[in-house]
Short mmCIF file of C-alpha atoms in Angstrom, two decimals:
data_model
loop_
_atom_site.label_atom_id
_atom_site.label_comp_id
_atom_site.label_asym_id
_atom_site.label_seq_id
_atom_site.Cartn_x
_atom_site.Cartn_y
_atom_site.Cartn_z
CA MET A 1 0.00 0.00 0.00
CA THR A 2 1.16 3.57 -0.72
CA SER A 3 2.70 5.26 2.33
CA LEU A 4 0.80 8.19 3.81
CA ASP A 5 3.26 10.80 2.54
CA ARG A 6 2.46 9.69 -1.03
CA PHE A 7 -1.22 8.94 -0.48
CA PRO A 8 -3.72 11.07 -2.50
CA LEU A 9 -5.40 12.68 0.50
CA HIS A 10 -7.34 15.04 -1.75
CA TYR A 11 -9.43 12.05 -2.89
CA LEU A 12 -10.84 11.52 0.60
CA ALA A 13 -13.43 14.29 0.29
CA ALA A 14 -14.89 12.56 -2.78
CA PHE A 15 -14.83 9.21 -0.96
CA ARG A 16 -16.60 10.70 2.07
CA ALA A 17 -19.32 12.35 -0.01
CA ALA A 18 -19.88 9.17 -2.04
CA ALA A 19 -20.05 7.07 1.14
CA GLN A 20 -22.64 9.41 2.66
CA THR A 21 -24.86 9.75 -0.40
CA GLU A 22 -24.30 6.28 -1.95
CA ASN A 23 -24.58 7.99 -5.33
CA LEU A 24 -21.86 9.59 -7.47
CA ARG A 25 -24.11 12.27 -8.93
CA ALA A 26 -25.35 13.34 -5.49
CA ALA A 27 -21.77 13.32 -4.19
CA ALA A 28 -20.67 15.48 -7.13
CA GLU A 29 -23.44 18.00 -6.45
CA SER A 30 -22.51 18.26 -2.77
CA LEU A 31 -18.86 18.94 -3.70
CA HIS A 32 -19.70 21.23 -6.64
CA LEU A 33 -17.76 18.93 -8.97
CA THR A 34 -18.71 17.03 -12.09
CA HIS A 35 -19.87 13.44 -11.97
CA SER A 36 -16.83 12.31 -13.96
CA ALA A 37 -14.43 14.16 -11.62
CA VAL A 38 -15.79 12.38 -8.55
CA SER A 39 -15.80 9.03 -10.36
CA GLN A 40 -12.18 9.56 -11.38
CA GLN A 41 -11.17 10.43 -7.81
CA ILE A 42 -12.86 7.30 -6.43
CA ARG A 43 -11.06 5.15 -8.99
CA GLY A 44 -7.78 6.90 -8.14
CA LEU A 45 -8.32 6.26 -4.43
CA GLU A 46 -8.99 2.57 -5.01
CA ALA A 47 -5.94 2.32 -7.26
CA ALA A 48 -3.78 3.88 -4.54
CA LEU A 49 -5.21 1.52 -1.92
CA GLY A 50 -4.89 -1.53 -4.12
CA PHE A 51 -8.46 -2.68 -3.44
CA GLU A 52 -12.05 -1.53 -3.92
CA VAL A 53 -14.00 0.26 -1.21
CA PHE A 54 -17.41 0.25 -2.89
CA GLN A 55 -19.72 -2.35 -4.31
CA ARG A 56 -21.40 -1.03 -7.46
CA GLN A 57 -25.13 -1.74 -7.63
CA GLY A 58 -26.33 0.04 -10.73
CA ARG A 59 -26.23 3.75 -9.95
CA ARG A 60 -26.00 3.07 -6.23
CA LEU A 61 -22.75 2.67 -4.34
CA ALA A 62 -22.52 0.56 -1.19
CA LEU A 63 -19.50 0.45 1.07
CA ASN A 64 -17.87 -2.94 1.36
CA PRO A 65 -16.21 -3.91 4.69
CA ALA A 66 -12.94 -2.20 3.68
CA GLY A 67 -14.86 0.94 2.75
CA GLN A 68 -16.75 0.91 6.04
CA ALA A 69 -13.48 0.78 7.97
CA LEU A 70 -12.06 3.64 5.91
CA GLN A 71 -15.20 5.73 6.36
CA ARG A 72 -15.01 5.49 10.15
CA ALA A 73 -11.44 6.77 10.10
CA VAL A 74 -12.20 9.50 7.57
CA GLU A 75 -15.17 10.81 9.59
CA ARG A 76 -12.97 11.06 12.69
CA VAL A 77 -10.30 12.92 10.74
CA PHE A 78 -12.77 15.39 9.22
CA ALA A 79 -14.28 16.05 12.65
CA GLU A 80 -10.81 16.77 14.04
CA LEU A 81 -10.05 19.07 11.10
CA GLN A 82 -13.28 20.98 11.71
CA ALA A 83 -12.36 21.40 15.36
CA GLY A 84 -8.91 22.55 14.31
CA LEU A 85 -10.36 25.19 12.00
CA VAL A 86 -12.51 26.51 14.84
CA ALA A 87 -9.51 26.56 17.20
CA ALA A 88 -7.39 28.34 14.60
CA GLY A 89 -10.05 30.99 14.18
CA GLN A 90 -10.21 31.49 17.93
CA ALA A 91 -6.43 31.86 18.13
CA HIS A 92 -6.27 34.39 15.32
CA GLY A 93 -5.54 37.83 16.77
CA SER A 94 -9.08 38.58 17.93
CA GLN A 95 -11.43 37.19 20.54
CA ALA A 96 -14.39 37.51 18.15
CA GLN A 97 -15.65 34.27 16.60
CA THR A 98 -18.67 32.90 14.75
CA LEU A 99 -20.85 30.04 15.93
CA ARG A 100 -22.77 28.43 13.07
CA VAL A 101 -26.09 26.93 14.17
CA THR A 102 -28.81 25.10 12.23
CA ALA A 103 -32.38 24.61 13.46
CA LEU A 104 -35.91 23.92 12.30
CA PRO A 105 -37.74 27.14 11.31
CA SER A 106 -40.43 26.57 13.95
CA PHE A 107 -37.91 26.17 16.77
CA ALA A 108 -35.91 29.18 15.60
CA GLN A 109 -38.96 31.41 15.22
CA ARG A 110 -41.01 30.45 18.26
CA TRP A 111 -38.35 29.54 20.83
CA LEU A 112 -34.83 30.61 19.92
CA MET A 113 -35.28 34.08 18.44
CA PRO A 114 -37.03 35.65 21.48
CA ARG A 115 -34.07 34.54 23.62
CA LEU A 116 -31.18 35.58 21.41
CA PRO A 117 -30.86 39.09 22.91
CA ARG A 118 -30.01 37.43 26.23
CA TRP A 119 -27.40 35.24 24.50
CA GLN A 120 -25.92 38.32 22.83
CA ALA A 121 -25.70 40.12 26.16
CA LEU A 122 -23.92 37.14 27.74
CA GLN A 123 -21.56 36.42 24.81
CA PRO A 124 -20.95 39.67 22.89
CA CYS A 125 -17.78 38.29 21.26
CA ILE A 126 -19.57 35.32 19.65
CA THR A 127 -21.42 36.05 16.42
CA LEU A 128 -24.30 33.66 15.80
CA ASP A 129 -24.75 32.51 12.20
CA LEU A 130 -28.21 30.89 12.22
CA HIS A 131 -29.48 28.67 9.39
CA THR A 132 -33.07 27.43 9.34
CA GLY A 133 -34.52 24.69 7.17
CA GLN A 134 -36.57 21.51 7.17
CA GLN A 135 -33.74 19.33 5.84
CA VAL A 136 -31.24 17.66 8.18
CA ILE A 137 -27.76 19.07 7.49
CA ASP A 138 -24.47 17.21 7.79
CA LEU A 139 -22.89 19.50 10.38
CA THR A 140 -19.28 18.55 9.74
CA ARG A 141 -19.47 18.60 5.97
CA GLU A 142 -21.31 21.94 5.87
CA GLY A 143 -19.18 23.55 8.57
CA TYR A 144 -21.83 23.96 11.29
CA HIS A 145 -20.91 23.84 14.95
CA VAL A 146 -24.32 23.14 16.51
CA GLY A 147 -27.63 21.67 15.36
CA LEU A 148 -31.01 21.74 17.06
CA ARG A 149 -32.91 18.60 16.09
CA VAL A 150 -36.11 16.73 16.81
CA GLY A 151 -35.88 12.95 16.98
CA ARG A 152 -34.72 9.95 18.90
CA GLY A 153 -31.02 9.89 18.06
CA PRO A 154 -28.25 9.01 18.32
CA TRP A 155 -26.83 10.66 15.22
CA PRO A 156 -23.56 9.11 13.96
CA GLY A 157 -20.51 11.27 14.58
CA LEU A 158 -22.44 13.73 16.76
CA VAL A 159 -22.70 14.31 20.48
CA SER A 160 -26.38 14.61 21.43
CA GLU A 161 -27.76 16.39 24.50
CA ARG A 162 -31.50 16.14 25.18
CA LEU A 163 -33.06 19.57 25.64
CA PHE A 164 -36.65 18.70 26.42
CA HIS A 165 -39.59 16.38 25.87
CA SER A 166 -42.79 18.38 25.54
CA PRO A 167 -46.33 16.97 25.36
CA LEU A 168 -49.00 18.25 22.99
CA ILE A 169 -51.62 20.56 24.49
CA ALA A 170 -54.71 22.13 22.94
CA VAL A 171 -54.36 25.89 22.48
CA ALA A 172 -56.39 28.63 20.85
CA ALA A 173 -56.64 32.40 20.63
CA PRO A 174 -58.19 33.96 23.78
CA ALA A 175 -61.64 34.68 22.28
CA LEU A 176 -62.11 31.06 21.20
CA ALA A 177 -60.35 29.52 24.19
CA HIS A 178 -62.49 31.25 26.81
CA ARG A 179 -65.64 29.81 25.19
CA LEU A 180 -64.20 26.31 25.57
CA ILE A 181 -62.51 26.35 28.97
CA GLY A 182 -64.54 24.27 31.40
CA GLN A 183 -66.57 22.62 28.65
CA PRO A 184 -66.50 18.83 28.10
CA LEU A 185 -63.81 17.69 25.69
CA GLN A 186 -66.56 16.73 23.23
CA ALA A 187 -67.05 20.46 22.66
CA LEU A 188 -63.66 20.59 20.96
CA ALA A 189 -64.87 18.26 18.23
CA ALA A 190 -67.35 20.88 17.05
CA GLN A 191 -64.66 23.56 16.77
CA PRO A 192 -62.38 24.26 13.80
CA LEU A 193 -59.34 22.05 14.39
CA LEU A 194 -55.89 22.73 12.97
CA ASP A 195 -53.21 20.34 11.71
CA ASP A 196 -52.84 16.56 11.77
CA VAL A 197 -56.13 14.63 11.89
CA ASP A 198 -54.37 11.45 13.14
CA VAL A 199 -52.92 13.30 16.13
CA TRP A 200 -56.32 14.75 16.93
CA ARG A 201 -57.78 11.23 16.72
CA GLN A 202 -55.21 10.09 19.31
CA TRP A 203 -56.10 13.10 21.46
CA PHE A 204 -59.79 12.21 21.59
CA ALA A 205 -59.09 8.47 21.94
CA GLN A 206 -56.95 9.15 25.01
CA ALA A 207 -60.00 10.78 26.58
CA GLY A 208 -62.16 7.79 25.65
CA LEU A 209 -64.06 9.71 22.99
CA PRO A 210 -64.73 7.90 19.67
CA VAL A 211 -64.64 11.12 17.67
CA ALA A 212 -63.91 11.40 13.94
CA PRO A 213 -62.18 14.80 13.97
CA VAL A 214 -62.27 17.11 10.97
CA VAL A 215 -59.47 19.62 10.47
CA VAL A 216 -59.90 22.89 8.57
CA ALA A 217 -56.22 23.44 7.78
CA ASN A 218 -52.98 21.47 7.85
CA PHE A 219 -49.42 22.82 8.14
CA ASN A 220 -45.92 21.40 7.73
CA ASP A 221 -44.38 23.86 10.18
CA ALA A 222 -45.24 24.25 13.87
CA GLY A 223 -44.50 27.98 13.76
CA VAL A 224 -47.09 28.56 11.05
CA LEU A 225 -49.55 26.34 12.94
CA LEU A 226 -49.21 28.47 16.07
CA GLN A 227 -49.54 31.68 14.08
CA ALA A 228 -52.79 30.36 12.58
CA ALA A 229 -54.09 29.55 16.07
CA GLU A 230 -53.12 33.01 17.34
CA GLN A 231 -55.12 34.59 14.53
CA GLY A 232 -58.25 32.66 15.50
CA MET A 233 -58.36 30.03 12.76
CA GLY A 234 -59.05 27.25 15.25
CA VAL A 235 -57.72 25.00 18.01
CA ALA A 236 -54.21 23.61 17.58
CA LEU A 237 -52.29 20.80 19.26
CA ALA A 238 -48.87 22.25 20.01
CA ARG A 239 -45.73 21.38 21.95
CA GLU A 240 -46.10 23.17 25.27
CA LEU A 241 -42.56 24.52 25.31
CA ILE A 242 -42.72 25.73 21.70
CA ALA A 243 -45.98 27.53 22.49
CA GLY A 244 -44.65 28.60 25.90
CA ASP A 245 -43.96 32.26 25.19
CA ALA A 246 -47.36 32.76 23.55
CA LEU A 247 -49.03 31.10 26.56
CA LEU A 248 -47.17 33.31 29.01
CA ASP A 249 -47.98 36.58 27.25
CA GLY A 250 -51.59 35.65 26.47
CA ARG A 251 -51.48 35.30 22.69
CA LEU A 252 -52.56 31.68 23.17
CA VAL A 253 -54.59 30.04 25.93
CA ARG A 254 -54.64 26.38 26.92
CA VAL A 255 -58.20 25.10 26.52
CA ALA A 256 -58.01 21.74 28.35
CA ALA A 257 -55.92 20.06 31.03
CA GLN A 258 -55.35 16.95 28.93
CA ALA A 259 -51.92 16.52 27.31
CA LEU A 260 -51.04 14.00 24.62
CA ASP A 261 -47.59 12.59 25.32
CA LEU A 262 -46.14 10.98 22.21
CA ASP A 263 -42.99 8.85 22.25
CA ALA A 264 -39.40 10.02 22.70
CA GLY A 265 -38.96 10.08 18.94
CA ARG A 266 -40.04 13.73 19.12
CA ASP A 267 -37.60 14.91 21.79
CA TYR A 268 -35.65 18.09 21.11
CA HIS A 269 -31.85 17.75 21.16
CA VAL A 270 -28.82 19.95 20.73
CA VAL A 271 -26.11 18.16 18.74
CA TYR A 272 -22.54 18.93 17.70
CA PRO A 273 -19.63 17.06 16.06
CA GLU A 274 -17.51 14.79 18.25
CA GLY A 275 -14.50 16.90 17.40
CA LEU A 276 -16.11 19.94 19.07
CA ARG A 277 -16.67 18.24 22.41
CA GLY A 278 -15.24 20.64 24.95
CA ASP A 279 -15.09 23.60 22.54
CA PRO A 280 -15.68 26.69 24.73
CA ALA A 281 -18.17 28.43 22.41
CA VAL A 282 -20.16 25.27 21.76
CA ARG A 283 -20.19 24.43 25.46
CA ALA A 284 -21.32 27.96 26.35
CA PHE A 285 -24.16 27.82 23.83
CA CYS A 286 -25.34 24.39 24.99
CA ASP A 287 -25.26 25.41 28.65
CA TRP A 288 -27.23 28.55 27.81
CA LEU A 289 -29.86 26.49 25.95
CA HIS A 290 -30.29 24.15 28.92
CA ALA A 291 -30.64 27.13 31.28
CA GLU A 292 -33.25 28.79 29.05
CA VAL A 293 -35.28 25.57 28.83
CA ALA A 294 -35.23 25.19 32.62
CA ALA A 295 -36.30 28.83 33.09
CA LEU A 296 -39.25 28.46 30.69
CA GLN A 297 -40.35 25.19 32.28
CA GLN A 298 -40.31 26.85 35.70
CA ARG A 299 -42.39 29.83 34.50
CA LEU A 300 -44.94 27.51 32.89
CA ARG A 301 -45.21 25.46 36.10
CA GLU A 302 -45.72 28.62 38.16
CA THR A 303 -48.39 29.91 35.77
CA THR A 304 -50.23 26.58 35.75
CA ALA A 305 -50.18 26.44 39.56
CA ALA A 306 -51.49 30.00 39.81
CA ASP A 307 -54.40 29.21 37.46
CA ARG A 308 -55.63 26.31 39.57
#
């Protein structure tokens, strides 16, 4: 085998992208290269190794055992390189640095954004570069330091810290909510309901009500769902902590004590690459997130106790 000082290290990025996507065209798009360039680099890598790392299955690539072993090593190296880039930036002449964060639009809009002034006051030397989107991003490949995700985990190559598990509660704008508070749960079935009919069916089934709910509007984003509820379109089932600020300031009102607690597959997590474990900026941001979650949970408990 070629010694490391003669090994074509520049081929490893193509290998990594092909291993992640299992498709040369998708790998080429992610690297902003042509299909033929990535194919040539993969062939060059295998020639340098003296053995194949992929099994070809039509247009799909699948790692063979040798490729799987190489991928594990390559992912560790790329994570270390990312951490090194961050450390180099921190060491460069100035204390200022940028923390790149990716999150779902609903989480960013309804939970994170109202709290960012407090983060800025605590960490004025850390610039937050926030990306929002529905698609899950490869943090290391795209150069992000922190991700805020919903799911069960674990995510390969990432450290995952659970932020919160929040049940679904029924909420509505004040005018509608105050007509429903204290009414039997059956009364909800006659109201305009928002979002997923299957979740509403579970809601009524939990209360022992064989209701066939009808929804008037469906949304693919929890932030838009809550905005629709605030504007009086109907009753929504929302994560209590995502709706927390609107509940505290009166834009939304909880209409029933019942909460639908789905499985841990919908927990909220903060994640970051293994290579950034112990990074001061990442650690500061994660600790701040945990503190903000605890503060909101406490305020919601106090408000619920006061309403009883």
